[in-house]
């Protein structure tokens, strides 16, 4: 296996040392199970305060589970979720929400991965018609699957539209930390615009720990039962919670996200002037999407790991992580330049 840094996914990175330290500290003696332990009390209290979440915070193992649990708090069986066609929820979760919740996803093409009031409005037909699944939740991703971020103004506009239309707003926050670092705002500013959201730990240096954040107390009714039914109630919960304690201490989560974003920006900046390589999306997080000649892609993939996002349009995705170094980026850029010469 190559020792070169992977640019395929922030999931390829290992665990952050603060997470490992917290896990070791939590690994002392016995602790009550199923979240009755001090680590869970501390992590959920800290996160609830950070987000301003009156409904509480609930840990799960995966981002897919966080999406399913979050949506389950907002939907009745005949209700539907409006999301971008590119949403992880729609593309990369094997139909988990459809299977587990039995809900319909109403998808909308969104060029930059972001929903707007107009795009949501385009899927609101058939309300009140008993033959149609009833749109009830708008699900966005912040950061989106294309690495773009909603600005706070865009979020506020979408939230206002949802309120006026009687729709709930859910945010998949697998990379919420990167969004907060990009926007330079507290997590609470993003959270204030939505009803329920997830806060990803894994892509920030945790090992399979995600949080579901419930903003209003009345939405939290039943969340404990839903989580158990969805097989996400960890018996040794302290090991999930402790990871968040580690990430929250001294703003580690923010530094990790900011660093990953900066490395993506460094990569994007370095592409300027490389013939035949153009950015496909603006760089607003830790992802760089670029278009390049298929021969160039093939040559680069001999030495470097990354995904081809769209085979037809020759779009690739390059991800930076909390542990990507400037030297990793510069070495990757040197290869991009070198292999561009033969295209
Ligand atoms: C936008 C988004 N949501 C959710 C997830 C979580 O996925 P998983 O269930 O693999 O943890 C990911 C992971 O790639 C993601 O990119």
PDB file of C-alpha atoms in Angstrom, residues 51 140 142 150 152 155 171 176-181 183 185-194 197 215:
ATOM      1  CA  UNK A  51     -25.639  24.291  19.868  1.00  0.00           C
ATOM      2  CA  UNK A 140     -29.975  19.840   3.402  1.00  0.00           C
ATOM      3  CA  UNK A 142     -24.026  21.553   5.457  1.00  0.00           C
ATOM      4  CA  UNK A 150     -24.826  27.554   2.704  1.00  0.00           C
ATOM      5  CA  UNK A 152     -25.979  32.081   7.106  1.00  0.00           C
ATOM      6  CA  UNK A 155     -29.853  29.286   5.597  1.00  0.00           C
ATOM      7  CA  UNK A 171     -29.335  19.374   8.241  1.00  0.00           C
ATOM      8  CA  UNK A 176     -20.725  20.670  10.023  1.00  0.00           C
ATOM      9  CA  UNK A 177     -17.404  21.494  11.668  1.00  0.00           C
ATOM     10  CA  UNK A 178     -15.943  22.366   8.265  1.00  0.00           C
ATOM     11  CA  UNK A 179     -18.932  24.591   7.543  1.00  0.00           C
ATOM     12  CA  UNK A 180     -18.563  26.472  10.831  1.00  0.00           C
ATOM     13  CA  UNK A 181     -14.846  26.913  10.201  1.00  0.00           C
ATOM     14  CA  UNK A 183     -18.240  30.538   7.705  1.00  0.00           C
ATOM     15  CA  UNK A 185     -19.396  31.344  12.916  1.00  0.00           C
ATOM     16  CA  UNK A 186     -20.413  29.440  16.047  1.00  0.00           C
ATOM     17  CA  UNK A 187     -22.138  26.093  15.487  1.00  0.00           C
ATOM     18  CA  UNK A 188     -25.167  27.604  17.221  1.00  0.00           C
ATOM     19  CA  UNK A 189     -25.626  30.122  14.390  1.00  0.00           C
ATOM     20  CA  UNK A 190     -26.115  27.314  11.890  1.00  0.00           C
ATOM     21  CA  UNK A 191     -28.182  25.230  14.279  1.00  0.00           C
ATOM     22  CA  UNK A 192     -30.527  28.129  15.045  1.00  0.00           C
ATOM     23  CA  UNK A 193     -31.908  27.877  11.505  1.00  0.00           C
ATOM     24  CA  UNK A 194     -32.864  24.198  11.593  1.00  0.00           C
ATOM     25  CA  UNK A 197     -29.208  18.359  12.644  1.00  0.00           C
ATOM     26  CA  UNK A 215     -33.133  21.938  18.757  1.00  0.00           C
TER      27      UNK A 215
END
